[in-house]
Amino acid sequence: MVRHKLRSSDFLSLDMLDGDELEDLLDEALRLKAEGVKGFRPLAHRTIGLLFEKPSTRTRVSFEVAVITLGGHPLTLSGGELQLGRGETIEDTGRVLSRYVDGLVVRTFGHDRLTALAAASGVPVINALTDLCHPCQALADMLTIMEYKGSLAGLKLAYVGDGNNVANSLLRAGTLLGMNVTVSTPESHAPEARIIEECIEHCETYGSSMELGHDPTYGVRGADIVYTDAWVSMGAGEDPESAREAFKGFQVNDELLSGASDDVMVMHCLPAHRGEEITDEVIDGSRSAVWDQAENRLHAQVALLGMIFS
Ligand code: CP
């Protein structure tokens, strides 16, 4: 049983939640992780389609397990094996799939592709990553910080690297939850302007702060959490060599972390490119929270599905 329901049946991005709703979701995740789902089976006799147009390890597998945990049947579909690969529109695909399944978890390219599918579908749609954002990742990230630090408001969260979909969702979540977020990127890889505008409003509403810049040493100073991600995002089409050049100085290593808080925790959404955005010593070291963070994808998504389908 969950104590809260989502206001919207779709979960396309964190801008569908306010700070209280996001806190409720995280509280449900903490509780379900601690107590287990027991007899809670909101997906019994339901099938959830998992439509992935891009590769995935964590998101796909954790959603499959989450659906099974809640009594449902996951049906995984890759874009290439559907008529999508031969030109059928995303809207028509959504219209048809939603006649067969009770919900859709979708990883795709442009965010407008996801919103078009959701508008045409008659069942709840969940974002499993688009080029704009990765809200399910941010749920697991915040859950992990709560576990390690006890609370969120007032903590300094320093993101270092590419201002990509993960950074966008982290900014949204952190500023909805009263955190002080710094984002250090190369000038050519800053977060989306519309996300920044939205997060400025969050800062006013929730007493959070946000600072964007291009100096990671400054960005991580005194940070409670340092977070990074791959320099070349999946499907972005950027030449890896020119990306490596742009990201010189943005590696999360012992030297960079020497300026952070003594009890800093290090996060990475994975997959990691060891020796590029993060060193072996850091990802495998005592400050690393990445394996708990990866596990929490499952617990956060159990709560999310429970709040949508109960
Ligand atoms: N973090 C994340 O989304 O991992 P996958 O690409 O493996 O799903």
Coordinates of C-alpha atoms and ligand atoms in Angstrom, one line a residue:
M1 CA 0.0 0.0 0.0
V2 CA 1.2 3.5 -0.7
R3 CA 0.1 6.6 1.2
H4 CA 0.2 9.0 -1.8
K5 CA -0.8 9.0 -5.4
L6 CA 0.7 11.0 -8.2
R7 CA -1.4 13.9 -9.4
S8 CA -0.7 13.0 -13.0
S9 CA -0.8 9.4 -14.3
D10 CA 2.1 10.1 -16.6
F11 CA 5.7 10.7 -15.3
L12 CA 7.4 12.5 -18.1
S13 CA 9.6 14.9 -16.2
L14 CA 10.1 16.4 -12.7
D15 CA 8.3 19.5 -13.8
M16 CA 5.1 17.5 -13.2
L17 CA 5.8 17.5 -9.5
D18 CA 6.2 20.2 -6.8
G19 CA 8.6 19.9 -3.9
D20 CA 6.1 18.3 -1.6
E21 CA 5.1 15.7 -4.1
L22 CA 8.7 14.8 -4.8
E23 CA 9.3 14.4 -1.1
D24 CA 6.3 12.2 -0.8
L25 CA 7.6 10.0 -3.6
L26 CA 11.0 9.7 -1.9
D27 CA 9.4 8.9 1.5
E28 CA 7.4 6.1 -0.2
A29 CA 10.6 4.7 -1.7
L30 CA 12.5 4.8 1.6
R31 CA 9.6 3.1 3.3
L32 CA 9.0 0.4 0.7
K33 CA 12.8 -0.3 0.6
A34 CA 12.9 -0.7 4.4
E35 CA 9.6 -2.7 4.8
G36 CA 9.3 -4.5 1.5
V37 CA 6.2 -4.4 -0.6
K38 CA 4.6 -7.3 1.4
G39 CA 1.2 -8.0 -0.2
F40 CA 1.1 -4.8 -2.2
R41 CA 0.4 -5.9 -5.8
P42 CA -1.0 -2.9 -7.7
L43 CA 0.2 -4.4 -11.0
A44 CA -1.5 -7.8 -10.6
H45 CA -3.0 -8.9 -13.9
R46 CA -1.4 -5.9 -15.6
T47 CA 1.2 -5.7 -18.3
I48 CA 3.7 -2.9 -18.5
G49 CA 5.4 -2.3 -21.9
L50 CA 9.1 -1.2 -21.7
L51 CA 9.9 0.5 -25.0
F52 CA 13.6 1.2 -25.4
E53 CA 14.9 2.9 -28.5
K54 CA 18.4 3.1 -26.9
P55 CA 20.5 0.6 -24.9
S56 CA 20.1 0.3 -21.2
T57 CA 21.3 -1.9 -18.4
R58 CA 20.1 -0.2 -15.1
T59 CA 16.8 1.4 -16.3
R60 CA 15.4 -1.5 -18.2
V61 CA 16.4 -4.3 -15.8
S62 CA 15.3 -2.3 -12.7
F63 CA 12.0 -1.5 -14.3
E64 CA 11.4 -5.1 -15.2
V65 CA 12.2 -6.2 -11.7
A66 CA 10.0 -3.4 -10.2
V67 CA 7.0 -4.5 -12.4
I68 CA 7.5 -8.1 -11.3
T69 CA 7.9 -7.0 -7.6
L70 CA 4.5 -5.3 -7.8
G71 CA 2.8 -8.3 -9.3
G72 CA 2.8 -7.3 -13.0
H73 CA 4.2 -8.6 -16.2
P74 CA 6.9 -6.6 -18.0
L75 CA 7.0 -6.7 -21.8
T76 CA 10.3 -5.4 -23.2
L77 CA 10.2 -4.0 -26.7
S78 CA 13.2 -2.6 -28.6
G79 CA 12.5 0.1 -31.2
G80 CA 14.4 -1.8 -33.9
E81 CA 12.1 -4.8 -33.7
L82 CA 8.9 -2.8 -34.0
Q83 CA 7.5 -1.1 -37.1
L84 CA 8.9 2.1 -35.7
G85 CA 12.2 1.0 -37.3
R86 CA 10.4 1.0 -40.7
G87 CA 8.8 4.5 -40.3
E88 CA 5.6 3.9 -38.3
T89 CA 5.1 7.1 -36.2
I90 CA 5.6 7.3 -32.5
E91 CA 2.0 8.5 -32.0
D92 CA 0.6 5.5 -33.9
T93 CA 2.9 3.2 -32.0
G94 CA 1.6 4.6 -28.7
R95 CA -2.0 4.4 -29.8
V96 CA -1.7 0.7 -30.7
L97 CA 0.5 -0.4 -27.8
S98 CA -1.8 1.2 -25.3
R99 CA -4.6 -1.1 -26.5
Y100 CA -2.6 -4.0 -25.3
V101 CA -0.7 -2.9 -22.2
D102 CA -1.6 -1.0 -19.0
G103 CA 1.4 1.3 -19.0
L104 CA 4.5 2.2 -21.0
V105 CA 8.0 3.0 -19.8
V106 CA 9.8 4.7 -22.7
R107 CA 13.4 5.5 -23.5
T108 CA 13.7 7.5 -26.7
F109 CA 15.6 10.4 -28.3
G110 CA 14.0 13.8 -28.4
H111 CA 11.7 14.7 -25.5
D112 CA 9.0 15.8 -27.9
R113 CA 8.9 12.2 -29.2
L114 CA 8.0 11.1 -25.6
T115 CA 5.4 13.8 -25.2
A116 CA 3.9 12.9 -28.6
L117 CA 3.7 9.3 -27.6
A118 CA 2.1 10.1 -24.2
A119 CA -0.5 12.4 -25.8
A120 CA -1.5 9.6 -28.2
S121 CA -1.5 6.8 -25.6
G122 CA -4.4 5.9 -23.4
V123 CA -2.3 4.5 -20.6
P124 CA 0.3 6.1 -18.2
V125 CA 3.7 6.8 -19.7
I126 CA 6.9 7.0 -17.8
N127 CA 10.1 8.6 -19.0
A128 CA 13.0 6.2 -19.0
L129 CA 15.4 8.9 -20.5
T130 CA 15.1 11.4 -23.2
D131 CA 17.7 13.8 -24.6
L132 CA 16.2 16.5 -22.3
C133 CA 15.9 14.7 -18.9
H134 CA 16.2 11.5 -16.9
P135 CA 13.8 11.9 -14.0
C136 CA 13.8 8.3 -12.8
Q137 CA 17.6 8.6 -12.4
A138 CA 17.1 11.8 -10.3
L139 CA 14.6 9.9 -8.0
A140 CA 17.3 7.3 -7.2
D141 CA 19.9 10.0 -6.8
M142 CA 17.9 11.9 -4.2
L143 CA 16.9 8.6 -2.4
T144 CA 20.6 7.7 -2.1
I145 CA 21.6 11.1 -0.8
M146 CA 18.8 10.9 1.8
E147 CA 20.2 7.5 2.9
Y148 CA 23.8 8.7 3.2
K149 CA 23.2 12.2 4.6
G150 CA 19.9 11.8 6.5
S151 CA 18.3 14.8 4.7
L152 CA 18.6 17.0 1.6
A153 CA 17.8 20.6 2.3
G154 CA 20.9 22.8 2.8
L155 CA 23.4 20.3 1.3
K156 CA 25.8 21.3 -1.4
L157 CA 25.5 19.1 -4.5
A158 CA 28.2 19.8 -7.1
Y159 CA 27.7 18.4 -10.5
V160 CA 30.8 18.3 -12.7
G161 CA 30.8 17.4 -16.5
D162 CA 28.4 17.5 -19.3
G163 CA 25.2 19.6 -18.9
N164 CA 23.1 16.8 -20.2
N165 CA 19.8 15.1 -19.4
V166 CA 21.1 13.7 -16.1
A167 CA 22.4 17.2 -15.1
N168 CA 19.0 18.7 -16.1
S169 CA 17.0 16.4 -13.9
L170 CA 19.5 16.7 -11.0
L171 CA 19.2 20.5 -11.1
R172 CA 15.4 20.2 -11.1
A173 CA 15.4 17.7 -8.2
G174 CA 18.0 19.5 -6.1
T175 CA 16.3 22.9 -6.4
L176 CA 12.9 21.4 -5.7
L177 CA 14.3 19.9 -2.5
G178 CA 16.1 23.0 -1.0
M179 CA 19.6 22.0 -2.0
N180 CA 22.5 24.3 -3.0
V181 CA 23.4 23.0 -6.5
T182 CA 26.5 24.0 -8.5
V183 CA 26.9 22.8 -12.0
S184 CA 30.4 23.0 -13.6
T185 CA 30.6 22.3 -17.3
P186 CA 32.6 23.4 -20.3
E187 CA 31.0 26.5 -21.8
S188 CA 30.0 24.4 -24.9
H189 CA 28.2 21.9 -22.7
A190 CA 26.0 24.0 -20.3
P191 CA 22.6 22.8 -19.2
E192 CA 19.4 23.7 -21.2
A193 CA 18.3 27.3 -20.8
R194 CA 14.7 26.4 -20.1
I195 CA 15.7 24.1 -17.3
I196 CA 17.8 26.9 -15.7
E197 CA 14.8 29.3 -15.9
E198 CA 12.6 26.8 -14.2
C199 CA 15.2 26.1 -11.5
I200 CA 15.6 29.8 -10.8
E201 CA 11.9 29.8 -9.8
H202 CA 12.4 26.7 -7.7
C203 CA 15.2 28.5 -5.8
E204 CA 12.8 31.4 -4.9
T205 CA 10.0 29.0 -3.9
Y206 CA 12.0 26.3 -2.0
G207 CA 14.9 28.3 -0.5
S208 CA 17.5 26.4 -2.7
S209 CA 20.3 27.9 -4.7
M210 CA 22.0 27.2 -8.0
E211 CA 25.3 28.3 -9.4
L212 CA 26.4 27.5 -12.9
G213 CA 30.1 27.9 -14.0
H214 CA 33.0 26.4 -15.8
D215 CA 35.5 25.9 -13.0
P216 CA 35.1 22.5 -11.3
T217 CA 37.6 23.3 -8.6
Y218 CA 35.4 26.2 -7.5
G219 CA 32.2 24.3 -8.1
V220 CA 33.2 21.4 -5.7
R221 CA 34.6 23.6 -2.9
G222 CA 33.0 22.4 0.3
A223 CA 30.6 20.1 -1.5
D224 CA 28.7 17.4 0.4
I225 CA 28.1 15.5 -2.8
V226 CA 30.1 15.4 -6.1
Y227 CA 28.3 14.0 -9.1
T228 CA 29.5 13.3 -12.6
D229 CA 28.4 11.5 -15.8
A230 CA 29.9 10.4 -19.1
W231 CA 31.4 13.2 -21.2
V232 CA 29.7 12.0 -24.4
S233 CA 26.0 11.4 -23.8
M234 CA 24.3 8.4 -25.3
G235 CA 23.1 9.2 -28.8
A236 CA 24.5 12.8 -28.8
G237 CA 26.6 12.1 -31.9
E238 CA 29.6 14.1 -30.6
D239 CA 33.1 13.1 -31.7
P240 CA 34.7 11.4 -28.6
E241 CA 38.1 13.0 -29.3
S242 CA 36.7 16.6 -29.4
A243 CA 34.6 15.9 -26.3
R244 CA 37.8 14.7 -24.4
E245 CA 39.5 18.0 -25.4
A246 CA 36.5 20.1 -24.2
F247 CA 36.4 18.2 -20.8
K248 CA 40.1 18.5 -19.9
G249 CA 40.2 19.4 -16.2
F250 CA 36.7 18.1 -15.5
Q251 CA 37.7 14.6 -14.2
V252 CA 36.5 13.7 -10.8
N253 CA 39.7 12.5 -9.1
D254 CA 41.4 12.7 -5.7
E255 CA 42.9 16.1 -6.5
L256 CA 39.5 17.6 -7.4
L257 CA 37.9 16.0 -4.3
S258 CA 40.5 17.5 -2.0
G259 CA 38.5 20.7 -2.1
A260 CA 35.2 19.1 -1.2
S261 CA 33.8 18.4 2.3
D262 CA 35.8 15.8 4.4
D263 CA 32.8 13.4 4.2
V264 CA 31.9 14.0 0.6
M265 CA 30.0 11.3 -1.2
V266 CA 30.6 10.6 -4.9
M267 CA 27.9 9.8 -7.3
H268 CA 27.7 8.7 -11.0
C269 CA 24.6 7.5 -12.8
L270 CA 26.6 4.9 -14.8
P271 CA 27.8 3.6 -17.1
A272 CA 31.2 5.0 -16.2
H273 CA 34.1 5.6 -18.5
R274 CA 36.9 4.9 -16.0
G275 CA 39.9 7.1 -16.6
E276 CA 37.8 9.8 -18.3
E277 CA 35.2 11.5 -16.2
I278 CA 36.1 9.6 -13.1
T279 CA 39.2 7.6 -11.9
D280 CA 39.2 4.0 -10.7
E281 CA 40.4 5.2 -7.3
V282 CA 37.4 7.4 -6.8
I283 CA 34.7 5.2 -8.2
D284 CA 36.0 2.2 -6.3
G285 CA 37.0 4.2 -3.2
S286 CA 35.3 4.6 0.2
R287 CA 33.6 7.9 -0.8
S288 CA 31.8 6.3 -3.7
A289 CA 28.0 5.7 -3.4
V290 CA 27.5 4.6 -7.0
W291 CA 26.5 0.9 -6.4
D292 CA 23.9 1.9 -3.8
Q293 CA 22.8 4.6 -6.2
A294 CA 22.4 2.0 -9.0
E295 CA 20.4 -0.3 -6.6
N296 CA 18.1 2.6 -5.7
R297 CA 16.9 2.8 -9.3
L298 CA 14.8 -0.3 -8.4
H299 CA 13.5 1.1 -5.1
A300 CA 12.6 4.5 -6.5
Q301 CA 10.8 2.9 -9.4
V302 CA 8.8 0.5 -7.2
A303 CA 7.5 3.6 -5.4
L304 CA 6.8 5.5 -8.6
L305 CA 4.9 2.6 -10.1
G306 CA 3.0 2.0 -6.9
M307 CA 2.0 5.7 -6.7
I308 CA 0.8 5.6 -10.3
F309 CA -1.0 2.3 -10.5
S310 CA -2.5 1.8 -7.0
Ligands
CP1 N1 21.9 5.3 -15.5 C1 21.2 4.7 -16.5 O1 20.2 5.2 -17.0 O2 21.8 3.6 -16.9 P1 21.3 2.7 -18.2 O3 21.6 3.5 -19.4 O4 22.1 1.5 -18.1 O5 19.8 2.5 -18.1

